[in-house]
Amino acid sequence: MSLASVRRPAFLTALPLLLLSALLPAHAQNAPQLDVPYVPTPDHVVARMLEMANVNSDDTVIDLGSGDGRIAIAAVRDRGARSALGIDLDPERIREAEANAEAAGVSDKVSFEQGDLFKKDISEATVLTMYLLPRVNLRLRPVILDTLKPGTRVVSHAFSMDEWQADRSDYIGGSYVYLWIVPAKVDGRWEVNDGNGNFTLDLQQQFQQVEGTAQAGGLQNAVTGSLEGEVLRFNVGGKLYMGKVEGDRITALSGEGAVSNWSARRT
């Protein structure tokens, strides 16, 4: 008899699945599908992440995929952060993290929320920490760039964000740590006044790298520059310009031999 001719009744085929479902506890049947498996960040890496981000008493830290809560807890306990929020999809991890925060004596400043990190508001973070996966980092990248304020520090354990090169990185105890500083948006045309006259600045931005052209009186010069949060540095004709970007305006910053008393407005 061929195997193809053997047919089992539908209820017999479904019976093992029904029995398995009945044997599982209710919370296991309803467990969320996790994007990232839970692997805790070693404590020495946690310390280095927070050190690289220069977490201090002015900071609101948000940790994505917070697991047992160790990064959020350390941000407040060890670095004195104003507050910390951990977000995790797994309710079991949330319960564990809350218990750990209570035991560490920081539950007044550290909280945890269960849910999809892509649906949470992270705009208040001044420091964002994460230990996710490369594909999740890449999904987060546009959210980070469009949601977080310029100057926000982003720290990732183990995984980068592809073309967005880290501003700094380190290798500690077998682990990579990456730091980015969210850049201001400077794409577009700017009118610059440097005290000696006006010139037009056309900028194209690729993350924290900037290039373009400066035009004045029919002459054109190439422009190269970079951003570190709100601070823009660029060179025109051998002169360094350094300024603070505030929306559609740039005001001069002194130091590093930069041109003083200049300003720019996006048109």
CSV table of C-alpha atoms in Angstrom, one decimal:
chain,number,residue,atom,x,y,z
A,1,MET,CA,0.0,0.0,0.0
A,2,SER,CA,1.4,3.4,-0.9
A,3,LEU,CA,1.8,6.1,1.7
A,4,ALA,CA,-0.3,8.4,-0.4
A,5,SER,CA,-3.3,6.1,0.0
A,6,VAL,CA,-3.2,6.3,3.8
A,7,ARG,CA,-5.5,9.0,5.1
A,8,ARG,CA,-6.0,9.9,8.8
A,9,PRO,CA,-9.3,11.4,10.0
A,10,ALA,CA,-9.0,15.2,10.4
A,11,PHE,CA,-9.8,15.0,14.2
A,12,LEU,CA,-6.9,12.6,14.7
A,13,THR,CA,-4.5,14.9,12.9
A,14,ALA,CA,-5.6,17.9,15.1
A,15,LEU,CA,-5.8,15.9,18.3
A,16,PRO,CA,-2.0,16.1,19.3
A,17,LEU,CA,-2.1,19.9,18.7
A,18,LEU,CA,-5.2,20.3,20.9
A,19,LEU,CA,-3.6,18.2,23.6
A,20,LEU,CA,-0.4,20.2,23.5
A,21,SER,CA,-2.3,23.5,23.7
A,22,ALA,CA,-4.3,22.2,26.7
A,23,LEU,CA,-1.1,21.2,28.5
A,24,LEU,CA,0.5,24.6,28.1
A,25,PRO,CA,-0.2,27.3,30.7
A,26,ALA,CA,-2.3,30.2,29.6
A,27,HIS,CA,0.5,32.7,29.8
A,28,ALA,CA,2.7,30.5,27.5
A,29,GLN,CA,-0.1,30.2,24.9
A,30,ASN,CA,-0.5,34.0,24.9
A,31,ALA,CA,3.3,34.8,25.0
A,32,PRO,CA,4.3,37.7,22.7
A,33,GLN,CA,6.4,36.9,19.7
A,34,LEU,CA,9.8,38.4,20.5
A,35,ASP,CA,11.9,40.2,17.8
A,36,VAL,CA,15.1,39.7,19.8
A,37,PRO,CA,16.0,36.8,22.1
A,38,TYR,CA,16.9,37.7,25.7
A,39,VAL,CA,20.6,37.8,26.2
A,40,PRO,CA,21.7,40.1,29.1
A,41,THR,CA,24.5,42.7,28.5
A,42,PRO,CA,27.4,41.9,30.8
A,43,ASP,CA,27.8,44.4,33.7
A,44,HIS,CA,31.2,45.6,32.5
A,45,VAL,CA,29.7,46.4,29.1
A,46,VAL,CA,26.8,48.2,30.7
A,47,ALA,CA,29.2,50.4,32.6
A,48,ARG,CA,31.2,51.2,29.4
A,49,MET,CA,28.0,52.0,27.5
A,50,LEU,CA,26.9,54.5,30.1
A,51,GLU,CA,30.4,56.0,30.4
A,52,MET,CA,30.7,56.5,26.6
A,53,ALA,CA,27.3,58.3,26.6
A,54,ASN,CA,28.5,60.4,29.5
A,55,VAL,CA,25.2,59.8,31.4
A,56,ASN,CA,24.7,62.4,34.1
A,57,SER,CA,22.1,64.0,36.3
A,58,ASP,CA,20.6,65.9,33.4
A,59,ASP,CA,19.7,62.8,31.5
A,60,THR,CA,16.6,60.9,30.7
A,61,VAL,CA,17.7,57.4,29.6
A,62,ILE,CA,15.5,55.0,27.6
A,63,ASP,CA,16.6,51.4,27.2
A,64,LEU,CA,15.1,49.4,24.3
A,65,GLY,CA,14.8,45.7,24.9
A,66,SER,CA,15.5,46.3,28.6
A,67,GLY,CA,15.4,42.6,29.8
A,68,ASP,CA,16.1,42.4,33.5
A,69,GLY,CA,16.5,46.2,33.7
A,70,ARG,CA,20.2,46.3,34.4
A,71,ILE,CA,21.0,49.2,32.0
A,72,ALA,CA,18.1,51.4,33.2
A,73,ILE,CA,18.9,50.6,36.8
A,74,ALA,CA,22.7,51.3,36.4
A,75,ALA,CA,22.0,54.6,34.7
A,76,VAL,CA,20.3,55.9,37.8
A,77,ARG,CA,22.2,54.0,40.5
A,78,ASP,CA,25.7,54.3,39.1
A,79,ARG,CA,25.6,57.4,36.9
A,80,GLY,CA,22.9,59.5,38.7
A,81,ALA,CA,20.6,59.9,35.7
A,82,ARG,CA,17.5,62.0,36.3
A,83,SER,CA,15.3,59.1,35.3
A,84,ALA,CA,15.3,55.9,33.2
A,85,LEU,CA,12.7,53.9,31.3
A,86,GLY,CA,13.0,50.4,30.1
A,87,ILE,CA,10.8,49.0,27.3
A,88,ASP,CA,10.5,45.3,26.6
A,89,LEU,CA,7.9,43.1,24.8
A,90,ASP,CA,8.1,40.3,27.3
A,91,PRO,CA,5.9,40.8,30.4
A,92,GLU,CA,8.0,38.3,32.4
A,93,ARG,CA,11.1,40.4,31.9
A,94,ILE,CA,9.2,43.5,32.9
A,95,ARG,CA,8.2,41.8,36.2
A,96,GLU,CA,11.8,40.8,36.8
A,97,ALA,CA,13.1,44.3,36.0
A,98,GLU,CA,10.6,46.0,38.4
A,99,ALA,CA,11.7,43.6,41.2
A,100,ASN,CA,15.3,44.4,40.5
A,101,ALA,CA,14.7,48.1,40.5
A,102,GLU,CA,12.9,47.8,43.8
A,103,ALA,CA,15.8,45.8,45.3
A,104,ALA,CA,18.3,48.3,44.0
A,105,GLY,CA,16.4,51.2,45.7
A,106,VAL,CA,15.8,53.1,42.5
A,107,SER,CA,12.2,52.3,41.7
A,108,ASP,CA,11.3,56.0,42.3
A,109,LYS,CA,13.3,57.0,39.2
A,110,VAL,CA,13.3,53.8,37.1
A,111,SER,CA,10.2,52.5,35.4
A,112,PHE,CA,9.4,49.8,32.8
A,113,GLU,CA,6.8,49.5,30.2
A,114,GLN,CA,5.7,46.3,28.4
A,115,GLY,CA,5.1,46.7,24.7
A,116,ASP,CA,6.4,47.1,21.1
A,117,LEU,CA,9.3,49.4,21.1
A,118,PHE,CA,8.3,50.7,17.7
A,119,LYS,CA,5.0,51.9,19.1
A,120,LYS,CA,6.5,53.7,22.1
A,121,ASP,CA,7.3,57.4,22.3
A,122,ILE,CA,11.0,57.8,22.8
A,123,SER,CA,11.2,61.5,22.0
A,124,GLU,CA,12.1,62.5,25.5
A,125,ALA,CA,15.3,60.5,25.7
A,126,THR,CA,18.6,62.3,26.0
A,127,VAL,CA,20.3,58.9,26.0
A,128,LEU,CA,19.0,55.9,24.1
A,129,THR,CA,20.5,52.5,24.9
A,130,MET,CA,19.9,49.2,23.1
A,131,TYR,CA,21.1,45.6,22.7
A,132,LEU,CA,19.0,44.4,19.8
A,133,LEU,CA,19.8,42.8,16.4
A,134,PRO,CA,21.2,44.3,13.2
A,135,ARG,CA,17.8,44.2,11.4
A,136,VAL,CA,16.0,45.8,14.4
A,137,ASN,CA,18.7,48.5,14.6
A,138,LEU,CA,18.1,49.3,10.9
A,139,ARG,CA,14.4,49.5,11.4
A,140,LEU,CA,15.0,51.9,14.3
A,141,ARG,CA,17.5,54.1,12.5
A,142,PRO,CA,14.9,56.4,10.7
A,143,VAL,CA,12.9,56.6,14.0
A,144,ILE,CA,16.0,57.7,15.9
A,145,LEU,CA,16.9,60.3,13.3
A,146,ASP,CA,13.4,61.7,12.9
A,147,THR,CA,12.2,61.5,16.5
A,148,LEU,CA,15.2,62.2,18.8
A,149,LYS,CA,16.5,65.7,19.4
A,150,PRO,CA,19.9,66.7,17.9
A,151,GLY,CA,22.6,65.9,20.5
A,152,THR,CA,20.8,62.8,21.9
A,153,ARG,CA,23.4,60.1,22.5
A,154,VAL,CA,22.6,56.6,21.2
A,155,VAL,CA,24.6,53.6,22.5
A,156,SER,CA,24.4,50.0,21.1
A,157,HIS,CA,25.9,46.9,22.5
A,158,ALA,CA,27.4,44.6,19.7
A,159,PHE,CA,25.6,45.9,16.6
A,160,SER,CA,26.1,48.9,14.4
A,161,MET,CA,23.6,50.8,12.2
A,162,ASP,CA,25.2,50.0,8.8
A,163,GLU,CA,25.9,53.2,6.7
A,164,TRP,CA,25.4,55.4,9.7
A,165,GLN,CA,28.9,55.3,11.1
A,166,ALA,CA,29.4,55.5,14.8
A,167,ASP,CA,30.9,58.7,16.2
A,168,ARG,CA,32.9,56.6,18.6
A,169,SER,CA,33.3,52.9,19.2
A,170,ASP,CA,35.1,50.6,21.7
A,171,TYR,CA,35.9,47.0,22.2
A,172,ILE,CA,35.7,45.7,25.7
A,173,GLY,CA,35.8,42.2,27.1
A,174,GLY,CA,34.8,40.6,23.8
A,175,SER,CA,32.1,43.1,23.0
A,176,TYR,CA,31.8,46.1,20.7
A,177,VAL,CA,30.1,49.2,21.9
A,178,TYR,CA,28.9,51.9,19.5
A,179,LEU,CA,28.0,55.6,20.2
A,180,TRP,CA,26.2,57.9,17.8
A,181,ILE,CA,25.2,61.5,18.5
A,182,VAL,CA,21.9,62.4,16.7
A,183,PRO,CA,22.8,65.1,14.1
A,184,ALA,CA,20.8,68.2,13.4
A,185,LYS,CA,19.2,68.4,9.9
A,186,VAL,CA,21.1,70.9,7.7
A,187,ASP,CA,20.1,69.8,4.2
A,188,GLY,CA,19.1,72.6,1.9
A,189,ARG,CA,20.1,76.2,1.0
A,190,TRP,CA,21.4,78.7,3.6
A,191,GLU,CA,22.2,82.4,3.4
A,192,VAL,CA,25.4,83.1,5.3
A,193,ASN,CA,26.5,86.5,6.6
A,194,ASP,CA,30.1,86.4,7.9
A,195,GLY,CA,30.7,90.2,8.5
A,196,ASN,CA,32.4,90.6,5.1
A,197,GLY,CA,29.3,90.0,3.0
A,198,ASN,CA,26.9,87.2,2.2
A,199,PHE,CA,27.3,83.9,0.4
A,200,THR,CA,24.9,81.1,-0.4
A,201,LEU,CA,25.6,77.6,1.1
A,202,ASP,CA,24.0,74.6,-0.5
A,203,LEU,CA,24.4,71.5,1.7
A,204,GLN,CA,23.8,67.8,1.3
A,205,GLN,CA,23.8,65.7,4.4
A,206,GLN,CA,24.5,62.0,4.9
A,207,PHE,CA,23.9,61.3,8.6
A,208,GLN,CA,26.7,63.4,10.3
A,209,GLN,CA,28.7,64.0,7.1
A,210,VAL,CA,28.1,67.2,5.1
A,211,GLU,CA,29.2,68.4,1.7
A,212,GLY,CA,28.1,71.0,-0.8
A,213,THR,CA,29.0,74.3,-2.4
A,214,ALA,CA,29.4,77.9,-1.3
A,215,GLN,CA,28.7,80.6,-3.9
A,216,ALA,CA,29.4,84.4,-3.8
A,217,GLY,CA,30.0,86.9,-6.6
A,218,GLY,CA,29.9,84.3,-9.3
A,219,LEU,CA,32.6,82.2,-7.5
A,220,GLN,CA,32.0,78.7,-6.2
A,221,ASN,CA,33.9,76.7,-3.6
A,222,ALA,CA,33.5,73.2,-2.4
A,223,VAL,CA,32.3,72.6,1.1
A,224,THR,CA,33.1,69.7,3.4
A,225,GLY,CA,31.9,69.4,7.0
A,226,SER,CA,30.5,67.3,9.8
A,227,LEU,CA,27.9,67.5,12.6
A,228,GLU,CA,28.2,66.5,16.2
A,229,GLY,CA,24.7,66.9,17.4
A,230,GLU,CA,23.7,70.5,17.0
A,231,VAL,CA,27.3,71.6,16.2
A,232,LEU,CA,28.2,72.1,12.6
A,233,ARG,CA,31.7,72.5,11.3
A,234,PHE,CA,32.5,73.2,7.7
A,235,ASN,CA,35.4,74.6,5.6
A,236,VAL,CA,35.1,77.1,2.8
A,237,GLY,CA,38.2,78.4,1.0
A,238,GLY,CA,40.5,77.3,3.8
A,239,LYS,CA,38.4,78.9,6.5
A,240,LEU,CA,36.7,77.0,9.3
A,241,TYR,CA,33.1,77.9,10.3
A,242,MET,CA,31.6,76.4,13.5
A,243,GLY,CA,28.1,77.0,14.6
A,244,LYS,CA,25.1,75.8,16.6
A,245,VAL,CA,22.1,74.6,14.5
A,246,GLU,CA,18.7,75.7,15.9
A,247,GLY,CA,16.1,74.7,13.4
A,248,ASP,CA,16.5,77.0,10.4
A,249,ARG,CA,19.2,79.2,11.9
A,250,ILE,CA,22.9,78.7,12.7
A,251,THR,CA,24.7,81.0,15.2
A,252,ALA,CA,28.5,81.2,15.4
A,253,LEU,CA,30.5,79.3,18.0
A,254,SER,CA,34.0,80.5,18.9
A,255,GLY,CA,37.2,78.4,19.2
A,256,GLU,CA,39.3,76.1,17.1
A,257,GLY,CA,40.4,79.1,15.0
A,258,ALA,CA,36.9,79.4,13.5
A,259,VAL,CA,35.5,82.5,11.8
A,260,SER,CA,33.6,84.5,14.4
A,261,ASN,CA,30.5,86.7,14.2
A,262,TRP,CA,28.8,84.8,11.4
A,263,SER,CA,25.2,83.5,11.1
A,264,ALA,CA,23.1,81.6,8.6
A,265,ARG,CA,19.4,81.2,7.8
A,266,ARG,CA,17.8,78.4,5.8
A,267,THR,CA,15.9,79.7,2.8
